[in-house]
Coordinates of N, CA and C in Angstrom, one line a residue:
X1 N 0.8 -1.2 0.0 CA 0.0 0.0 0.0 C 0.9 1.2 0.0
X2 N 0.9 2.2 -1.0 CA 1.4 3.6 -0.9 C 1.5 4.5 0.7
X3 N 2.0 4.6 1.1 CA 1.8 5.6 2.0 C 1.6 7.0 1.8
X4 N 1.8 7.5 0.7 CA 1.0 9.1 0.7 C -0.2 8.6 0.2
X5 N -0.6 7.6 -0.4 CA -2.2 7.8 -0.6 C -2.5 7.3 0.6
X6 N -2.0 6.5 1.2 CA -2.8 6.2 2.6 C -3.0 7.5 3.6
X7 N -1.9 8.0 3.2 CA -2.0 9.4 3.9 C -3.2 10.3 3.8
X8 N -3.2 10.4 2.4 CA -4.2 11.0 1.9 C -5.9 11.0 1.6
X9 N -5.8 9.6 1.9 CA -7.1 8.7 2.0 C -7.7 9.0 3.6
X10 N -6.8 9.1 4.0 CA -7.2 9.4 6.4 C -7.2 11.0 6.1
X11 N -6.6 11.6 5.2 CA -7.3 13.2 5.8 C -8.5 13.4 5.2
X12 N -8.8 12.4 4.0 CA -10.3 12.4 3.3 C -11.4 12.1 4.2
X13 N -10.7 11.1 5.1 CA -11.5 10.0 5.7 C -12.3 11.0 7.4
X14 N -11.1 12.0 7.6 CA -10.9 12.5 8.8 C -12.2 13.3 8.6
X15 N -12.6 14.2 8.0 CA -13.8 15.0 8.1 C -13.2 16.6 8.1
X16 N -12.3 16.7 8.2 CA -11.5 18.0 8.4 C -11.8 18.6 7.0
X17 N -12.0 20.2 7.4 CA -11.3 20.9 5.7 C -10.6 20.8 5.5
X18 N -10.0 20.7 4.2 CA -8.8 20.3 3.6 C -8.4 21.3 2.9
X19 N -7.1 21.9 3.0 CA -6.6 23.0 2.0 C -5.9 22.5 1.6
X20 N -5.6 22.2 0.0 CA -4.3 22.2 -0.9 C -3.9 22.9 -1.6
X21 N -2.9 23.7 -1.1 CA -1.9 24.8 -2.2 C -1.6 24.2 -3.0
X22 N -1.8 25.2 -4.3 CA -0.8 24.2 -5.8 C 0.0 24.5 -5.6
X23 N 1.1 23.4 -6.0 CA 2.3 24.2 -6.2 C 3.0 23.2 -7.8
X24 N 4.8 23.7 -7.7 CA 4.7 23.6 -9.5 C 6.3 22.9 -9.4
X25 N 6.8 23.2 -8.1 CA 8.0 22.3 -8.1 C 8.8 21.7 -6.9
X26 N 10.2 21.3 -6.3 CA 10.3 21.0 -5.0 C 10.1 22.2 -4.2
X27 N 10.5 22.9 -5.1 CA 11.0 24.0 -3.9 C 9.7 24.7 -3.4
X28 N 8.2 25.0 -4.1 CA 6.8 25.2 -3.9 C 6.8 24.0 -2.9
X29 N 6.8 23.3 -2.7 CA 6.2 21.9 -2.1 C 6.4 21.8 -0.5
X30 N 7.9 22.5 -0.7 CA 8.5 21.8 0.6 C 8.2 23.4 1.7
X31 N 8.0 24.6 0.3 CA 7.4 25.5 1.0 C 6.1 24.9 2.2
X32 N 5.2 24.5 1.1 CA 3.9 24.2 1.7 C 4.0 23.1 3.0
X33 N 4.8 22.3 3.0 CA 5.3 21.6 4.1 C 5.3 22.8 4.9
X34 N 6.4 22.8 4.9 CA 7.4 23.9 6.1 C 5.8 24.7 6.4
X35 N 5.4 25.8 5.7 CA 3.9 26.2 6.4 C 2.9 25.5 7.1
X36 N 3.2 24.5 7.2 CA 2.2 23.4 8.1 C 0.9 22.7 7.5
X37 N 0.8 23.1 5.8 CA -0.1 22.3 5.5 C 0.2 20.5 5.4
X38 N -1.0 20.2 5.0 CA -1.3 18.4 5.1 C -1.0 17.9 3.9
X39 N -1.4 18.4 2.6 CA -1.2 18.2 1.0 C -1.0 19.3 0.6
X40 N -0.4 19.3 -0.8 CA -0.6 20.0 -2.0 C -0.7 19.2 -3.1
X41 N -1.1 20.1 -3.7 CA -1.9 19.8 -5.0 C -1.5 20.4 -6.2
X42 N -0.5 19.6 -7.4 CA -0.1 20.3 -8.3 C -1.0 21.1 -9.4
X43 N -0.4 21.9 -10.0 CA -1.4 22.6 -11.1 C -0.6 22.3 -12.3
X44 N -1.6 22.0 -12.9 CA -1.2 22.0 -14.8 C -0.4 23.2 -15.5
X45 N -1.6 24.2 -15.0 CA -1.2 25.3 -15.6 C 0.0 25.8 -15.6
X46 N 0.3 25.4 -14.0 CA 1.5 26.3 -13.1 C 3.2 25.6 -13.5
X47 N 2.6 24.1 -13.8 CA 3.7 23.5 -14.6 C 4.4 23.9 -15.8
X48 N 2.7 23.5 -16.4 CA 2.9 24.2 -18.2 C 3.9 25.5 -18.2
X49 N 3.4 26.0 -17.1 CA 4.1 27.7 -17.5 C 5.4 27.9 -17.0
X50 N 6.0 26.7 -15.7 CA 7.6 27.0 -14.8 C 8.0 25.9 -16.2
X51 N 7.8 25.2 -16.5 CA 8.7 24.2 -17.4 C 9.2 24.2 -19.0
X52 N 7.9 24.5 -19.2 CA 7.9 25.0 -20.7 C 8.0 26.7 -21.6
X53 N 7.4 27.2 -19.9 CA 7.2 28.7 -20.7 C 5.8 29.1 -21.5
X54 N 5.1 28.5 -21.2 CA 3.8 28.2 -22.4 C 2.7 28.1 -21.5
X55 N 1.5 28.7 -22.1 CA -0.3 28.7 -21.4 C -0.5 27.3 -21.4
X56 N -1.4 27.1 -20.4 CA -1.7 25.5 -20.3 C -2.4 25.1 -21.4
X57 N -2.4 24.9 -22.4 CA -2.7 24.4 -23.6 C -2.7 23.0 -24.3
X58 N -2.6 22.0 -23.2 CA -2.6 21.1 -23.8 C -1.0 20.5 -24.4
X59 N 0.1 21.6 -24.1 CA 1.5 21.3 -24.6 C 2.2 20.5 -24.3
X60 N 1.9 20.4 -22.4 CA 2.8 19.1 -22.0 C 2.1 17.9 -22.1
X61 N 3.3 16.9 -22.4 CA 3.1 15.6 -22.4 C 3.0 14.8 -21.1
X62 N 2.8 13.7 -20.9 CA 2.4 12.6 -20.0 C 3.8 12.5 -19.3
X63 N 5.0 12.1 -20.0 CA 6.3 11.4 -19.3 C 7.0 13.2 -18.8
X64 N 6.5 14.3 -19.6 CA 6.9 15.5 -18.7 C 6.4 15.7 -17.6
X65 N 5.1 15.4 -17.3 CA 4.4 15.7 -16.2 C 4.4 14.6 -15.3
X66 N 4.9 13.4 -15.4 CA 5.0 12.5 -14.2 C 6.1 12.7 -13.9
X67 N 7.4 12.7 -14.7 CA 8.9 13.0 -13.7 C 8.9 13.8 -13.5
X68 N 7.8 14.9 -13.5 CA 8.3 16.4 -12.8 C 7.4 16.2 -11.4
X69 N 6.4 15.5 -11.5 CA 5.6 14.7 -10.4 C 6.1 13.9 -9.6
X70 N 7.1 13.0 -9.8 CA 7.9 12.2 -9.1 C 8.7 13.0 -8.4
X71 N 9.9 13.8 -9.3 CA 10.3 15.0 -8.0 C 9.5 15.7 -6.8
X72 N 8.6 16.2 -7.5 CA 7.6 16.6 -6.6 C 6.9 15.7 -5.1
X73 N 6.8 14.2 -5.8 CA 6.1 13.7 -4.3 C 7.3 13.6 -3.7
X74 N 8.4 13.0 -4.4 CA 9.9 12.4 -3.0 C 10.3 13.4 -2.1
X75 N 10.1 14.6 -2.6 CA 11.0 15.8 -2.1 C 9.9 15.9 -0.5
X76 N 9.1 15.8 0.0 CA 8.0 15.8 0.9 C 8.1 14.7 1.4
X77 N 7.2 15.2 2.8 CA 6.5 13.8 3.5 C 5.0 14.0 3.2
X78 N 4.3 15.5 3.0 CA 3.0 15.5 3.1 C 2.1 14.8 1.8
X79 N 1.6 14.3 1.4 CA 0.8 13.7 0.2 C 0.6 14.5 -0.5
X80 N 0.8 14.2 -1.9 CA 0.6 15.4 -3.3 C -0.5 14.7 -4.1
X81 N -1.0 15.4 -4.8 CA -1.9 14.7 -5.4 C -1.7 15.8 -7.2
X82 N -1.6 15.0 -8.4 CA -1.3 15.6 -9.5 C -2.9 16.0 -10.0
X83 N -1.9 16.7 -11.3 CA -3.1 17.6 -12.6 C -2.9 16.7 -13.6
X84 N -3.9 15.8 -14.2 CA -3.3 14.7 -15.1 C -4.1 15.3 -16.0
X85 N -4.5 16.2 -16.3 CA -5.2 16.7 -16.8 C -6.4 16.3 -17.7
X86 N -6.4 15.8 -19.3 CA -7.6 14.6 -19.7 C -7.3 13.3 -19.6
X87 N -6.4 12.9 -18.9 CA -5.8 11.5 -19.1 C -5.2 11.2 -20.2
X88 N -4.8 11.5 -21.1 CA -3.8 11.8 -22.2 C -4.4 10.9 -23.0
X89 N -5.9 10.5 -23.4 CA -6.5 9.9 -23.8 C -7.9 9.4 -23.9
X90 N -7.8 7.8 -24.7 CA -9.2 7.4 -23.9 C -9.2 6.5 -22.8
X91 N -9.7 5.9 -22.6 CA -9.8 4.9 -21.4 C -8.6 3.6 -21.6
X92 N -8.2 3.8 -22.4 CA -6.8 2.4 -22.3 C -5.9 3.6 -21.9
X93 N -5.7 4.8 -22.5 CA -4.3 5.6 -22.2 C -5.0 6.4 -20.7
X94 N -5.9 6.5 -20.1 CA -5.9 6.6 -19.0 C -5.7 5.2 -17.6
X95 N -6.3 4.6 -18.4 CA -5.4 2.9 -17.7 C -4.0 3.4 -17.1
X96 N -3.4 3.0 -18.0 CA -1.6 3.9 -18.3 C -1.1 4.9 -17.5
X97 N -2.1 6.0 -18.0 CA -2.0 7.6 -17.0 C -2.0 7.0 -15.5
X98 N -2.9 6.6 -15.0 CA -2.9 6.1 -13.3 C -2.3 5.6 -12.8
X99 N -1.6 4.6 -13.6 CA -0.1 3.7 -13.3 C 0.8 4.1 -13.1
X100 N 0.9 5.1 -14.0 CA 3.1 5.9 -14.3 C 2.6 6.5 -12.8
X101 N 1.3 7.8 -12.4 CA 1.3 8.4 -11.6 C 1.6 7.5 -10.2
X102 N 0.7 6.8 -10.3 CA 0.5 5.6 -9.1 C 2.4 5.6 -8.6
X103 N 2.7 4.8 -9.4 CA 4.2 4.3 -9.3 C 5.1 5.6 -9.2
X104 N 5.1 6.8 -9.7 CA 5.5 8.1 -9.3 C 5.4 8.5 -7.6
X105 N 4.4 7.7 -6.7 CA 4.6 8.0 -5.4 C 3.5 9.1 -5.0
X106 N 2.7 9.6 -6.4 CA 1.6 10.6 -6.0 C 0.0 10.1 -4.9
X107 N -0.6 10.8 -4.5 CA -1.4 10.1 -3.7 C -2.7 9.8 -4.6
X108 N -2.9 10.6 -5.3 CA -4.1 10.2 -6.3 C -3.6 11.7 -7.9
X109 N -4.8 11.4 -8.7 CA -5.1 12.6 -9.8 C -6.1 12.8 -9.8
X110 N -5.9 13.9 -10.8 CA -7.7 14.6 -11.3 C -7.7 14.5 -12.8
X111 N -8.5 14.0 -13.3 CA -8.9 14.1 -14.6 C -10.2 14.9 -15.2
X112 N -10.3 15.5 -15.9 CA -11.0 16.1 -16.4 C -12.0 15.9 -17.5
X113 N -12.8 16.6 -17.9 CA -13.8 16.1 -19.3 C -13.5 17.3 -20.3
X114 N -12.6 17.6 -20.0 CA -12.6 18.5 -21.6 C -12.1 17.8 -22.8
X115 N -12.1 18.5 -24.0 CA -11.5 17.6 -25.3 C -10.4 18.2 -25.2
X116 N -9.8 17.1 -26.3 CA -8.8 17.4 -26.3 C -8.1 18.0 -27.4
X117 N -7.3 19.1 -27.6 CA -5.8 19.5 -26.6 C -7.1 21.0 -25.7
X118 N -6.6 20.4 -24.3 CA -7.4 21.2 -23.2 C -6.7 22.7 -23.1
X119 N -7.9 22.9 -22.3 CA -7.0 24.6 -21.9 C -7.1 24.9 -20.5
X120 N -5.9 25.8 -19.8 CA -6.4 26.2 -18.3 C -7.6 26.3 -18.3
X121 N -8.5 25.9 -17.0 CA -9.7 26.5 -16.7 C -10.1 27.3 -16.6
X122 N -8.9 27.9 -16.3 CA -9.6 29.9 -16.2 C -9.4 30.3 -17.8
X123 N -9.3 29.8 -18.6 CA -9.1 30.5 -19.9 C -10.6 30.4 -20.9
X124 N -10.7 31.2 -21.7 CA -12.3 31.1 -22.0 C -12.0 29.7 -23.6
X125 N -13.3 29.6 -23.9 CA -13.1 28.9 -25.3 C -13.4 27.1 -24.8
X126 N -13.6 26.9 -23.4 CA -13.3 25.4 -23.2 C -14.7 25.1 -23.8
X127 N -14.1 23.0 -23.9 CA -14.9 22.7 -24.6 C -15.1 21.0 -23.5
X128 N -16.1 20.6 -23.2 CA -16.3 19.3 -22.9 C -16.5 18.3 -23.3
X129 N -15.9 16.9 -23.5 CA -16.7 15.7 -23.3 C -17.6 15.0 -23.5
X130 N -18.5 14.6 -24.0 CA -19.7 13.6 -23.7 C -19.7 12.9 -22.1
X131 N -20.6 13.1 -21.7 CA -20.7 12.5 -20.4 C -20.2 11.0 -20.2
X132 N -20.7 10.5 -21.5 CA -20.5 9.1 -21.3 C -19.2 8.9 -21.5
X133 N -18.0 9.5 -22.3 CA -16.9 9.1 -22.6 C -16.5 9.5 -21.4
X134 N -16.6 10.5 -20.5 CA -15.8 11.0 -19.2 C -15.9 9.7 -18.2
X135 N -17.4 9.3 -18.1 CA -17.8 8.1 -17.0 C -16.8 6.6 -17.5
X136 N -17.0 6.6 -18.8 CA -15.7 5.6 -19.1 C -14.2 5.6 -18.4
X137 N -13.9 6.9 -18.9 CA -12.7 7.2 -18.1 C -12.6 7.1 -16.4
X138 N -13.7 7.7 -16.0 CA -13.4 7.0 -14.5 C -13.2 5.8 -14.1
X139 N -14.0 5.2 -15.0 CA -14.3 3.5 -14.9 C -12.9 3.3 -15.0
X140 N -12.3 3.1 -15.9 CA -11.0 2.7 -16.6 C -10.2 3.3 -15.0
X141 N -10.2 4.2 -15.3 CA -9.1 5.0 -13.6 C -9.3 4.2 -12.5
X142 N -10.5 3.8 -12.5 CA -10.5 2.9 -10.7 C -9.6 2.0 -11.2
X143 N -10.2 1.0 -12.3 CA -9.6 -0.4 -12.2 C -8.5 -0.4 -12.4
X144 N -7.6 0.3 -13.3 CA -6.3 0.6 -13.4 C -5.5 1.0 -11.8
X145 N -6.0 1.6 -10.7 CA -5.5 2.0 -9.9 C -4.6 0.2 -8.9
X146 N -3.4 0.2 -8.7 CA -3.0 -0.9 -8.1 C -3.7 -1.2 -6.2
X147 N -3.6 0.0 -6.1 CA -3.9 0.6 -4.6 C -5.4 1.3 -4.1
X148 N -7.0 0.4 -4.0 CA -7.5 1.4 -3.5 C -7.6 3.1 -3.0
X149 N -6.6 3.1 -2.4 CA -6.2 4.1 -1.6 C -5.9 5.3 -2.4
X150 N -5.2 5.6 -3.6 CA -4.7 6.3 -4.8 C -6.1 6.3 -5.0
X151 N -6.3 8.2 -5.1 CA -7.6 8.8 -5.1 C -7.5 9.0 -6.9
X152 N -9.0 8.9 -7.1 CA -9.0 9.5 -8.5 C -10.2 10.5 -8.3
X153 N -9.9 11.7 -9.2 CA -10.1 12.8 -8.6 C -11.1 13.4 -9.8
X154 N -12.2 13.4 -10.2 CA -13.1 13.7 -11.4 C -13.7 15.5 -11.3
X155 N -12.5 16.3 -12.4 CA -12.6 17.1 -12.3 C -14.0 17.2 -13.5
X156 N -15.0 18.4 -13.5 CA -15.7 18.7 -14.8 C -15.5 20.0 -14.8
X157 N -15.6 20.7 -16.1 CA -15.5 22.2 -16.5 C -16.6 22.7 -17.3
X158 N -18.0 21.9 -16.9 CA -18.8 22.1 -17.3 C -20.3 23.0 -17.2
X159 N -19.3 24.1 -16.0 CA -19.7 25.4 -15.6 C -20.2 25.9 -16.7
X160 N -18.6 26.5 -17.2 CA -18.3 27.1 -18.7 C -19.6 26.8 -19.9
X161 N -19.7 25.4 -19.9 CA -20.3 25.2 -20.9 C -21.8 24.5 -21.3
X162 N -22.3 24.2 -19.9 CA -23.6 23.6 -19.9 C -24.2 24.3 -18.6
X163 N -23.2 25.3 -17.9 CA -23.9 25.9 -16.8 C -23.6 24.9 -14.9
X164 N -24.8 25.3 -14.3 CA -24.4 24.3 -13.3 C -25.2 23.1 -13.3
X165 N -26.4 23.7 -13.9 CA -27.2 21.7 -14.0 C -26.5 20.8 -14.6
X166 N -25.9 21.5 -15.7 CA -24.6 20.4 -16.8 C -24.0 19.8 -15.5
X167 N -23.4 20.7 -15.1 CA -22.2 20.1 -14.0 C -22.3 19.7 -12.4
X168 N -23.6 20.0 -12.1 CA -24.6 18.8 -11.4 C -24.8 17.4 -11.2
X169 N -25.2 17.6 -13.4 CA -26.1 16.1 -13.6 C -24.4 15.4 -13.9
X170 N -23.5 16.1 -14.4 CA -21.9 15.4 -14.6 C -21.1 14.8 -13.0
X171 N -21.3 15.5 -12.2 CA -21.2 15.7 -11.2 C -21.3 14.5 -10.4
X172 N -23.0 13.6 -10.5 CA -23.4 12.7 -9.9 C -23.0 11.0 -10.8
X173 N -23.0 11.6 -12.0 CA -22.7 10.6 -12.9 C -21.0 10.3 -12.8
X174 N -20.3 10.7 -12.0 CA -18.8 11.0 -12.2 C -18.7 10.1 -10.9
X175 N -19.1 10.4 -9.6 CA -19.4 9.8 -8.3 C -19.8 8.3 -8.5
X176 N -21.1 7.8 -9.2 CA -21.5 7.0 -9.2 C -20.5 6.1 -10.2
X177 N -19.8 6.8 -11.0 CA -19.2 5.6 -12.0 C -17.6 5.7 -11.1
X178 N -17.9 5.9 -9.7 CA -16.5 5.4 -8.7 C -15.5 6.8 -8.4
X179 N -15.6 7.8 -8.6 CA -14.8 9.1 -8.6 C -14.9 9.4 -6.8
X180 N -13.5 8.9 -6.3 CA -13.6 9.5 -4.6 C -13.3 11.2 -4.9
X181 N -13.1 12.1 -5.6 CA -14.0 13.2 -5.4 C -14.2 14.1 -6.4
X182 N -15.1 15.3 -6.5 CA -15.2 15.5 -7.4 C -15.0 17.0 -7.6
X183 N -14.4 17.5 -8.7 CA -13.7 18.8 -8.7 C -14.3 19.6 -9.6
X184 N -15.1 20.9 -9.5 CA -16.1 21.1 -10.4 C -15.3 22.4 -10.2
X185 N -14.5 22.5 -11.5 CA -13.6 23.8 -12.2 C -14.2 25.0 -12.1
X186 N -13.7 26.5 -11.6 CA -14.1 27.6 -12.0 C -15.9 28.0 -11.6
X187 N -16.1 27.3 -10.2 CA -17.2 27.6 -9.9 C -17.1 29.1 -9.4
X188 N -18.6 29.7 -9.6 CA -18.6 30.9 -9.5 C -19.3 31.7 -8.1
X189 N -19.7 30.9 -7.4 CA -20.2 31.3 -5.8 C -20.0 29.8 -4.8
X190 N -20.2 30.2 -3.8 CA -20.9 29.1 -2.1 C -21.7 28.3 -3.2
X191 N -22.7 29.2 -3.4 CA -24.4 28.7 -3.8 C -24.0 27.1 -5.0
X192 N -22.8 27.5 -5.7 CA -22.3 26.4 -6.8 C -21.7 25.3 -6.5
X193 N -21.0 25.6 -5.2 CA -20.5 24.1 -4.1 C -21.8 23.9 -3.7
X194 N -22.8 24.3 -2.9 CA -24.0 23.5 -2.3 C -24.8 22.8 -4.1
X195 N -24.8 23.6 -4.9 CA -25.4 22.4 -5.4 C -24.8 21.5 -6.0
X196 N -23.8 21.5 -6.4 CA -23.3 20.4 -6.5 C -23.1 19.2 -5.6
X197 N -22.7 19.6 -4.5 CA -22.7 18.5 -3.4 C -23.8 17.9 -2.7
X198 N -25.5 19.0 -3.0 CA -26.6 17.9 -2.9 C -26.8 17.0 -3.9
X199 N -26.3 17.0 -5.2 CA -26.5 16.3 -6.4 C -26.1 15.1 -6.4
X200 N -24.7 15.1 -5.8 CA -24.0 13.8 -6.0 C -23.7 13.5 -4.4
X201 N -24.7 14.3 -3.4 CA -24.4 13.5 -2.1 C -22.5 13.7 -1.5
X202 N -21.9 14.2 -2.5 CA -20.4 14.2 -2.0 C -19.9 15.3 -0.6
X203 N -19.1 15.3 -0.3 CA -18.8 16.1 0.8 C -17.2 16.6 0.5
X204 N -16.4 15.2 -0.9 CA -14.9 15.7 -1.0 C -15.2 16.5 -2.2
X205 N -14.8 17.7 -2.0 CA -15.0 18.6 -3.1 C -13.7 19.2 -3.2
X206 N -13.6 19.5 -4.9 CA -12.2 20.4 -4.6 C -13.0 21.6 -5.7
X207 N -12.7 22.5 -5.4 CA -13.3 23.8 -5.8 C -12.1 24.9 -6.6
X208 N -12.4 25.6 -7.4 CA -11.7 27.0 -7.8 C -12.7 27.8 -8.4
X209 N -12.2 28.9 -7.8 CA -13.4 30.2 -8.1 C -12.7 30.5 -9.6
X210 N -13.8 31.2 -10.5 CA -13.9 31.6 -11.8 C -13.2 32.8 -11.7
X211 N -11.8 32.6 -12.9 CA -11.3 33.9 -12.9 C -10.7 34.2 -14.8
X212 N -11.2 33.9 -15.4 CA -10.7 34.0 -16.6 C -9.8 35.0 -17.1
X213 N -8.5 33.8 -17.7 CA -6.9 34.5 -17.6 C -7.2 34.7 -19.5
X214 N -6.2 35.4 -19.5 CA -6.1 35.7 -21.2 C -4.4 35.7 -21.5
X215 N -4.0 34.8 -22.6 CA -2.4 34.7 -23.2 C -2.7 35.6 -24.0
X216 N -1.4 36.1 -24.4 CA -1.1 36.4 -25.6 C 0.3 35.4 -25.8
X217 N 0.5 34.7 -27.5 CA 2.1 34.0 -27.7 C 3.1 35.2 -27.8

C-alpha cells in the first residue's frame, strides 16, 4: 500500500477541511510543508508555465508531467496529489495515466472532461466531453489503480459550458461511476459548491473560483 495515498485517503476519511496549495515544483512543495499544510496539490497550468514557458494548452506531455511529479512527491513527507489533466486519452491511455502516476509515489489525480488538446480552466473557449466518454474514463481509472487508496479525482469544467445543471447532472454521474471526489472547475459562488454536493451526495469537493486568464504568444 502507498503511504502518501494512505496518507491522503485518512485526511479524506478525517472529516476535516482540507486546503491544498498548488504548487509547481520542490522547492513550492517543501514551502507548503514547512507552512504546516497536510497536502498539496499540483497545477497543470503552473507547470505548463515554470517548465515550458507556455499557457496550459494542452502542450505538456504525460512522461513531462510524471517525472516532474515524481520530483515533486519524494522531495515531501505531506501527500501530493497531480493535474493529469484529460488522461492523455481514452480509457486504455488513462489505464496507463494512473499507473506511471500511481508508481511516481503521487497520492491520487484529477482528470478532467474537456477535449482534447485542453485549456487552463480559467481560460475562455473550453470545450467538454460527452458525459458518457468521461464516466468511461473514471471507470477505466478505478480499475487501473494498483492501490485502492490512490484517489481518483473527477474534475468537470462544465460550468463554462452547460452551466451548473450540466455540472450537477456530470457531477453525480462522475461519483457513481467510482470518482472518490469531485472537482467542479471555476465555480462561481458558495451557492455552486452546495449544489453540486446535494446532487451527487459528496462532501470531497475540490473547488476553484472563476477567474478567466487571457495569453497572448
Amino acid at each position: 500500500m502507498s503511504v502518501n495515498a494512505q496518507k491522503f485517503r485518512e485526511l479524506l476519511n478525517s472529516g476535516e477541511f482540507i486546503v491544498a496549495p498548488g504548487i509547481y515544483d520542490g522547492y513550492s512543495v517543501r514551502l507548503v510543508e514547512a507552512a504546516g499544510f497536510k497536502t498539496a496539490a499540483t497545477s497543470g497550468a503552473a507547470l505548463s508555465n515554470s517548465l515550458l514557458g507556455v499557457p496550459d494548452a494542452g502542450v505538456m506531455g504525460l512522461s513531462e508531467n510524471v517525472n516532474h511529479c515524481r520530483n515533486i512527491a519524494r522531495s515531501v513527507k505531506i501527500p501530493v496529489t497531480a493535474d493529469a489533466d484529460t488522461g492523455y486519452g481514452n480509457p486504455m491511455n488513462v489505464h496507463y495515466t494512473v499507473q506511471v502516476f500511481e508508481e511516481a509515489g503521487l497520492a491520487g489525480i484529477n482528470i478532467e472532461d474537456q477535449v482534447s488538446p485542453k485549456r487552463c480552466g480559467h481560460m475562455p473557449g473550453k470545450e467538454v466531453i460527452a458525459l458518457e466518454e468521461m464516466v468511461k474514463k473514471i471507470e477505466a481509472a478505478c480499475l487501473a489503480r494498483r492501490d485502492d487508496a490512490f484517489a481518483i479525482i473527477a474534475r468537470t469544467d462544465a460550468i463554462a459550458t452547460e452551466g451548473i445543471e450540466g455540472a450537477c447532472r456530470r457531477a453525480l454521474a462522475y461519483a457513481k461511476a467510482g470518482a472518490d471526489m469531485i472537482f467542479p472547475d471555476a465555480v462561481r459562488s458558495e451557492a455552486d459548491i452546495s449544489a453540486i454536493v446535494d446532487a451527487c451526495g459528496y462532501e470531497e469537493m475540490h473547488a476553484l473560483e472563476a477567474k478567466l486568464m487571457r495569453f497572448e504568444s
